[in-house]
PDB file of C-alpha atoms and ligand atoms in Angstrom:
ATOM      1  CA  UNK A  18       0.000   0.000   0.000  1.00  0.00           C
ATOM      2  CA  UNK A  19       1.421   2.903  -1.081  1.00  0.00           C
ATOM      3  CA  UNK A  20       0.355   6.722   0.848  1.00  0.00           C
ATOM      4  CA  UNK A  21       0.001   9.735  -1.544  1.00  0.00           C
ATOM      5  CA  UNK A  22      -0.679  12.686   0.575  1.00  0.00           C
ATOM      6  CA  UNK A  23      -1.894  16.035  -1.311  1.00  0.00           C
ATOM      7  CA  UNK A  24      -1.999  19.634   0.077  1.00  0.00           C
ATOM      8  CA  UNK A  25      -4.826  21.563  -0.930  1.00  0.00           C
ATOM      9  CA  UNK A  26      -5.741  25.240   0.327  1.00  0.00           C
ATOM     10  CA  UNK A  27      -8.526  26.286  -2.387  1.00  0.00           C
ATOM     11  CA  UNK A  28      -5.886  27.599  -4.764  1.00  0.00           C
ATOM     12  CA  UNK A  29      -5.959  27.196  -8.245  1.00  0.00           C
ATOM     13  CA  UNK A  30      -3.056  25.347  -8.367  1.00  0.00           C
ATOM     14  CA  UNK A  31      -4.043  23.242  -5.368  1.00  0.00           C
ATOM     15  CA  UNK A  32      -7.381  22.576  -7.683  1.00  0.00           C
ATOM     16  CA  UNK A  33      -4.645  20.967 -10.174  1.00  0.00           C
ATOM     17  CA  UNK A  34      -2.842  19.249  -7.914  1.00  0.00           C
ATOM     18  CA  UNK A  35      -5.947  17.107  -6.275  1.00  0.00           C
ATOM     19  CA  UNK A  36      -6.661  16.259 -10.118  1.00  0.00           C
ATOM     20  CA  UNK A  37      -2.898  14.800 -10.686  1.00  0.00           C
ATOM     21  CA  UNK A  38      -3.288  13.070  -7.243  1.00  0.00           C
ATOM     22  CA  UNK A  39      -6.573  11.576  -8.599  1.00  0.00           C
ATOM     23  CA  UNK A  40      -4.599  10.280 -11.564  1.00  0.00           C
ATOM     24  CA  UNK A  41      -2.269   8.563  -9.060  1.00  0.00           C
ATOM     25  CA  UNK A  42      -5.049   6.845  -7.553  1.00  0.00           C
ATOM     26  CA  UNK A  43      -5.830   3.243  -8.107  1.00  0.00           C
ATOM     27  CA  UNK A  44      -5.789   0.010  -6.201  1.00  0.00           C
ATOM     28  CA  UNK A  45      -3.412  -0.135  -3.800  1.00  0.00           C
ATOM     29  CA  UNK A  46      -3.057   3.630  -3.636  1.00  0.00           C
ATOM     30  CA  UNK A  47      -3.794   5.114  -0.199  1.00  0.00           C
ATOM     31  CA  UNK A  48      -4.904   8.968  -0.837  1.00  0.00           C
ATOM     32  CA  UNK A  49      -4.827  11.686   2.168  1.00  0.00           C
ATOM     33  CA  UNK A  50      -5.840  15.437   1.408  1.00  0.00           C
ATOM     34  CA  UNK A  51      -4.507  17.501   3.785  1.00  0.00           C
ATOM     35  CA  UNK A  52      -5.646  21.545   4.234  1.00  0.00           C
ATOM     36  CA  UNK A  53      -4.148  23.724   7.072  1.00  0.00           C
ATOM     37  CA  UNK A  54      -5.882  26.265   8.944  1.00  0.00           C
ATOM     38  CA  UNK A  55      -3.158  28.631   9.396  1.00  0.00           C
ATOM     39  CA  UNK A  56      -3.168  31.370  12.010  1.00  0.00           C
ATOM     40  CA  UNK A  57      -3.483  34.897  10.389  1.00  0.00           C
ATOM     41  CA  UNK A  58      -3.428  37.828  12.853  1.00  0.00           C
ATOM     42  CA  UNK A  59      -2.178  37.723  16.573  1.00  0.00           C
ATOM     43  CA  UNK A  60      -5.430  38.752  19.084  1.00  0.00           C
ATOM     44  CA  UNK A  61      -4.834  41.590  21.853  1.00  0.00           C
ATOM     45  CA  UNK A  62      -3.419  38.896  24.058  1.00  0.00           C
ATOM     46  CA  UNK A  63      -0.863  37.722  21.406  1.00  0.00           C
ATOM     47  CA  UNK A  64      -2.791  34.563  20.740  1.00  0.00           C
ATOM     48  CA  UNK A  65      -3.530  33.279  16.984  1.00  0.00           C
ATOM     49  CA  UNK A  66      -6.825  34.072  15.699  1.00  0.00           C
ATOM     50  CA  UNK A  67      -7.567  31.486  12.951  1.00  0.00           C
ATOM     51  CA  UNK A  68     -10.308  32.300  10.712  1.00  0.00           C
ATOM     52  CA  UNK A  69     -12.901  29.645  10.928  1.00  0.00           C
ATOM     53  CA  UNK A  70     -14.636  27.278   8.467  1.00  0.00           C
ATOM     54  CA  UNK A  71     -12.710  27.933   5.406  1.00  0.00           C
ATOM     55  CA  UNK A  72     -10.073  24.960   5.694  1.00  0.00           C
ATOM     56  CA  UNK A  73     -12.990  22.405   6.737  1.00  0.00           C
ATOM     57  CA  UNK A  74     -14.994  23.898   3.333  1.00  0.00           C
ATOM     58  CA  UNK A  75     -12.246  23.938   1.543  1.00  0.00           C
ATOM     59  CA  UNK A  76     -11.213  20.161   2.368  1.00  0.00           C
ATOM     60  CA  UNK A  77     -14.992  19.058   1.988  1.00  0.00           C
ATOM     61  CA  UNK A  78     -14.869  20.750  -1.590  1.00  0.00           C
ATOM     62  CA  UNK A  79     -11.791  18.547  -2.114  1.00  0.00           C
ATOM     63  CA  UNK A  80     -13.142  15.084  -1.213  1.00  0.00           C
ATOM     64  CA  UNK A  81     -16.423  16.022  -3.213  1.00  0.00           C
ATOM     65  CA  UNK A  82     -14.425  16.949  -6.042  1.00  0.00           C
ATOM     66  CA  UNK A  83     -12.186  13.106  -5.858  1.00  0.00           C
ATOM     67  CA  UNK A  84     -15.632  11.679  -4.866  1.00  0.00           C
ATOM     68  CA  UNK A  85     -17.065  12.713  -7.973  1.00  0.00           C
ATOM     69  CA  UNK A  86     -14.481  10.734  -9.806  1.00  0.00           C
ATOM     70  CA  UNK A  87     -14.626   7.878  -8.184  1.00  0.00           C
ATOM     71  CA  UNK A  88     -11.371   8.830  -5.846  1.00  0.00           C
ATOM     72  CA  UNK A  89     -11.941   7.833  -1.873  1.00  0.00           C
ATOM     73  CA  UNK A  90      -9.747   9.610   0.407  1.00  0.00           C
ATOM     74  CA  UNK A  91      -9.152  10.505   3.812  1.00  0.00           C
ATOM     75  CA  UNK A  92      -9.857  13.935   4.164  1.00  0.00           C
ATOM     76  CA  UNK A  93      -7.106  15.389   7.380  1.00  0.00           C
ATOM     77  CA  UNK A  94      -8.085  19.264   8.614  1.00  0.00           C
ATOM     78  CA  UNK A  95      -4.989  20.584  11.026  1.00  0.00           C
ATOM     79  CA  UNK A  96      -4.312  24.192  12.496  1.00  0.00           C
ATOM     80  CA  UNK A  97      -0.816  25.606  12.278  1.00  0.00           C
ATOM     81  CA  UNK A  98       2.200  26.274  10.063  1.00  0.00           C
ATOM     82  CA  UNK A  99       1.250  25.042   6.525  1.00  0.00           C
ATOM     83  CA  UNK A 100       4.620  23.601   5.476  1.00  0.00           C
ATOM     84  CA  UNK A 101       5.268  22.185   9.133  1.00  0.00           C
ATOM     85  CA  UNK A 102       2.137  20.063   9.370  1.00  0.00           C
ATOM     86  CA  UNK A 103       2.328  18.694   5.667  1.00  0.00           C
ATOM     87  CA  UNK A 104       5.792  17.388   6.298  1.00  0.00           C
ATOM     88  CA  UNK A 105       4.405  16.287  10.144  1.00  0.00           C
ATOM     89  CA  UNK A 106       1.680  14.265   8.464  1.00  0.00           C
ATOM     90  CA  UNK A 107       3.711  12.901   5.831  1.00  0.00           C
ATOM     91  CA  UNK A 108       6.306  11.876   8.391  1.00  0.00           C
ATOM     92  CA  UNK A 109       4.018  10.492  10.543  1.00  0.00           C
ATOM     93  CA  UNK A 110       1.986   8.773   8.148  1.00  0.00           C
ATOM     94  CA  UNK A 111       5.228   7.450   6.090  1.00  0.00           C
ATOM     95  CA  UNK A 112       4.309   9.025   2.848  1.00  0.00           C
ATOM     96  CA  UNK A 113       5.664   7.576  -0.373  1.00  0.00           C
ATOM     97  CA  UNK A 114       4.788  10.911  -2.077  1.00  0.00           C
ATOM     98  CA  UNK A 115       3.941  14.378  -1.349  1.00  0.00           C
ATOM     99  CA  UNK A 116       1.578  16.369  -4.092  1.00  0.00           C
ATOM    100  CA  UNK A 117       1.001  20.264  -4.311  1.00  0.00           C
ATOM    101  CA  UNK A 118       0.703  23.068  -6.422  1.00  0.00           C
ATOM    102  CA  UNK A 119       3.789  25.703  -7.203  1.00  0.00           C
ATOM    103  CA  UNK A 120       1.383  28.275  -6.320  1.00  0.00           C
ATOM    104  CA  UNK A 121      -1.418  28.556  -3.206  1.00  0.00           C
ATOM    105  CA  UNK A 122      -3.633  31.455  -2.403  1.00  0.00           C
ATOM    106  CA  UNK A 123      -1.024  33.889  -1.800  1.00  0.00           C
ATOM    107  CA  UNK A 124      -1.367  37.638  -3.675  1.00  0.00           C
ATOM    108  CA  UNK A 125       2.827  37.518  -4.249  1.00  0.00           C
ATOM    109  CA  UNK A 126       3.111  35.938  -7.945  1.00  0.00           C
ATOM    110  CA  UNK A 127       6.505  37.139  -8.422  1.00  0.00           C
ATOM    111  CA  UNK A 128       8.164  33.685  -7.776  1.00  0.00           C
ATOM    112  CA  UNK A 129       7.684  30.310  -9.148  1.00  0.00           C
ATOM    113  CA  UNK A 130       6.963  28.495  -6.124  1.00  0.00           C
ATOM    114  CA  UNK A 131       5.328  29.897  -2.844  1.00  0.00           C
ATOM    115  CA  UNK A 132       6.742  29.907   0.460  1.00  0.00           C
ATOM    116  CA  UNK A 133       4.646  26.426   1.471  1.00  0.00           C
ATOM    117  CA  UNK A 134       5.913  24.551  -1.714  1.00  0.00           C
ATOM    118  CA  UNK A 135       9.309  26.104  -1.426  1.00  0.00           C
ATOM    119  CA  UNK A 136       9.642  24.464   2.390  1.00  0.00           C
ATOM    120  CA  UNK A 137       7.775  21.495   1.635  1.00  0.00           C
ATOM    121  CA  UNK A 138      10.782  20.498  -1.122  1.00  0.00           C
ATOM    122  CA  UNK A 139      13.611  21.541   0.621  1.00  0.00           C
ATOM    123  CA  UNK A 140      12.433  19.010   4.004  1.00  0.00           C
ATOM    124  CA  UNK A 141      10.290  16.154   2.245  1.00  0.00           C
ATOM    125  CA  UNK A 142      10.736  12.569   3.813  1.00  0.00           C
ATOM    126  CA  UNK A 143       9.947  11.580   0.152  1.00  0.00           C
ATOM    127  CA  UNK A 144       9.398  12.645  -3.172  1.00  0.00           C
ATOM    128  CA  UNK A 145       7.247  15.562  -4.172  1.00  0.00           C
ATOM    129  CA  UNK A 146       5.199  16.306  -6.960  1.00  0.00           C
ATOM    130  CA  UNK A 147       5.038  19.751  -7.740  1.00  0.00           C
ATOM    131  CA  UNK A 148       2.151  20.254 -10.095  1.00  0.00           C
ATOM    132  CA  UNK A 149       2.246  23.254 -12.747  1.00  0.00           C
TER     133      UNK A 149
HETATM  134  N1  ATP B 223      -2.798  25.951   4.175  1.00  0.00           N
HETATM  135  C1  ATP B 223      -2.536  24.977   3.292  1.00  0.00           C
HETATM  136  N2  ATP B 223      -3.074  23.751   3.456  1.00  0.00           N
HETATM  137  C2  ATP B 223      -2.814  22.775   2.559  1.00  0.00           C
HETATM  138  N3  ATP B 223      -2.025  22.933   1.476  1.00  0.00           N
HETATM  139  C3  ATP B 223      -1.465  24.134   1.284  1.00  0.00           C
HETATM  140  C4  ATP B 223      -1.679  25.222   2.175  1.00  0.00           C
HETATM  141  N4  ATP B 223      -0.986  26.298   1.700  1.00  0.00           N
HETATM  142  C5  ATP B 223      -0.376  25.891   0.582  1.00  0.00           C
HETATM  143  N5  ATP B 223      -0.655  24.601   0.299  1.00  0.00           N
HETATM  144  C6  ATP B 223      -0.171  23.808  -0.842  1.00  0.00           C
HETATM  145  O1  ATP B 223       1.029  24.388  -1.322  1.00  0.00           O
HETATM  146  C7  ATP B 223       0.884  24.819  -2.686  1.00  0.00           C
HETATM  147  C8  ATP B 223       1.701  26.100  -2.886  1.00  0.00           C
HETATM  148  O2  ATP B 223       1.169  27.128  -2.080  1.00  0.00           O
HETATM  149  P1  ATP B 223       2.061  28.266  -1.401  1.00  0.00           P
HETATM  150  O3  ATP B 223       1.339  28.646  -0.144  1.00  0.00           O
HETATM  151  O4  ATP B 223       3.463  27.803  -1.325  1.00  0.00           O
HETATM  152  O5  ATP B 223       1.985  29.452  -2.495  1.00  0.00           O
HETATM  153  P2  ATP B 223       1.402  30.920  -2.330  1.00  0.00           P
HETATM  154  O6  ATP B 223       0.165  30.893  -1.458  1.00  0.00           O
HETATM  155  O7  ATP B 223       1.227  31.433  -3.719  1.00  0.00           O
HETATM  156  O8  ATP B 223       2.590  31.676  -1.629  1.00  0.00           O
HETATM  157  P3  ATP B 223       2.749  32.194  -0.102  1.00  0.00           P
HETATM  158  O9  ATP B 223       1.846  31.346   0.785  1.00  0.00           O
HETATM  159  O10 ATP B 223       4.196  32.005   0.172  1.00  0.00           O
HETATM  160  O11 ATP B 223       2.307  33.616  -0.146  1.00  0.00           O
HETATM  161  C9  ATP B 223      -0.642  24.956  -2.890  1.00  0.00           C
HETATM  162  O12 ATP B 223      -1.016  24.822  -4.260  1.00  0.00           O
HETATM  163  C10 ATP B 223      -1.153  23.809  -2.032  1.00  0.00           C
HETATM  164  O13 ATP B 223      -0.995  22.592  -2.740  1.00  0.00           O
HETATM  165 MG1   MG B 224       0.103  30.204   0.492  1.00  0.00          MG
END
């Protein structure tokens, strides 16, 4: 059984990156999504205030979108640091490959790759699949 584990934030390029993963999928193939709730803004007190309900939409919009196609998967909503908890729950999960987009929902387009993808390449247990 092999793990493919897929980051998707809404984006775009996250959209193209479930539909490679769903490509991947087949017997034998295990598929997670994964979609962080990152902390935005520090409260008064310093704490993280995390905007709530987009990550759980966004990773219901994801399995509906695999469902449609056939594709089961696992659907896994964290809160943190984006790159941190994909590489956490590929770690801890032992998977054989990681699949994202270059780009997320970021408003900076001057690079190729964002700041998640960037970290994501440079610490991944295994490969990576950086979908264009
Ligand atoms: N919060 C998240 N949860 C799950 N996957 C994510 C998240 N953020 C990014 N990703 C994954 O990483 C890919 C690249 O996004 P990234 O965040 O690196 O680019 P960006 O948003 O354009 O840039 P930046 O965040 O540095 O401003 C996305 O297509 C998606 O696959
Ligand atoms: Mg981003």
């Amino acid at each position: 059984m092999s793990t493919v584990l897929v980051a998707y934030d809404g984006s775009e390029g996250a959209r193209r990156a479930l539909d490679a993963a769903a490509k991947l999928a087949r017997d034998g193939v295990c598929l997670r999504v994964v979609t962080v709730a990152e902390p935005v803004q520090a409260g008064r007190d310093g704490a993280p205030v995390t905007p709530d309900g987009d990550a759980e939409r966004e990773l219901a919009e994801a399995t509906a979108m695999l469902a449609e196609r056939g594709v089961e998967a696992a659907a896994v909503g964290r809160r943190g640091e984006a790159a941190t908890i994909i590489l956490e729950e590929a770690e801890a999960e032992g998977a054989d490959l990681i699949v994202l987009g270059t780009r997320g929902l970021g408003a900076g387009k001057r690079w190729l790759l964002g700041s998640v993808s960037t970290k994501v390449l440079h610490h991944a247990p295994c490969n990576v699949l950086v979908v264009r």
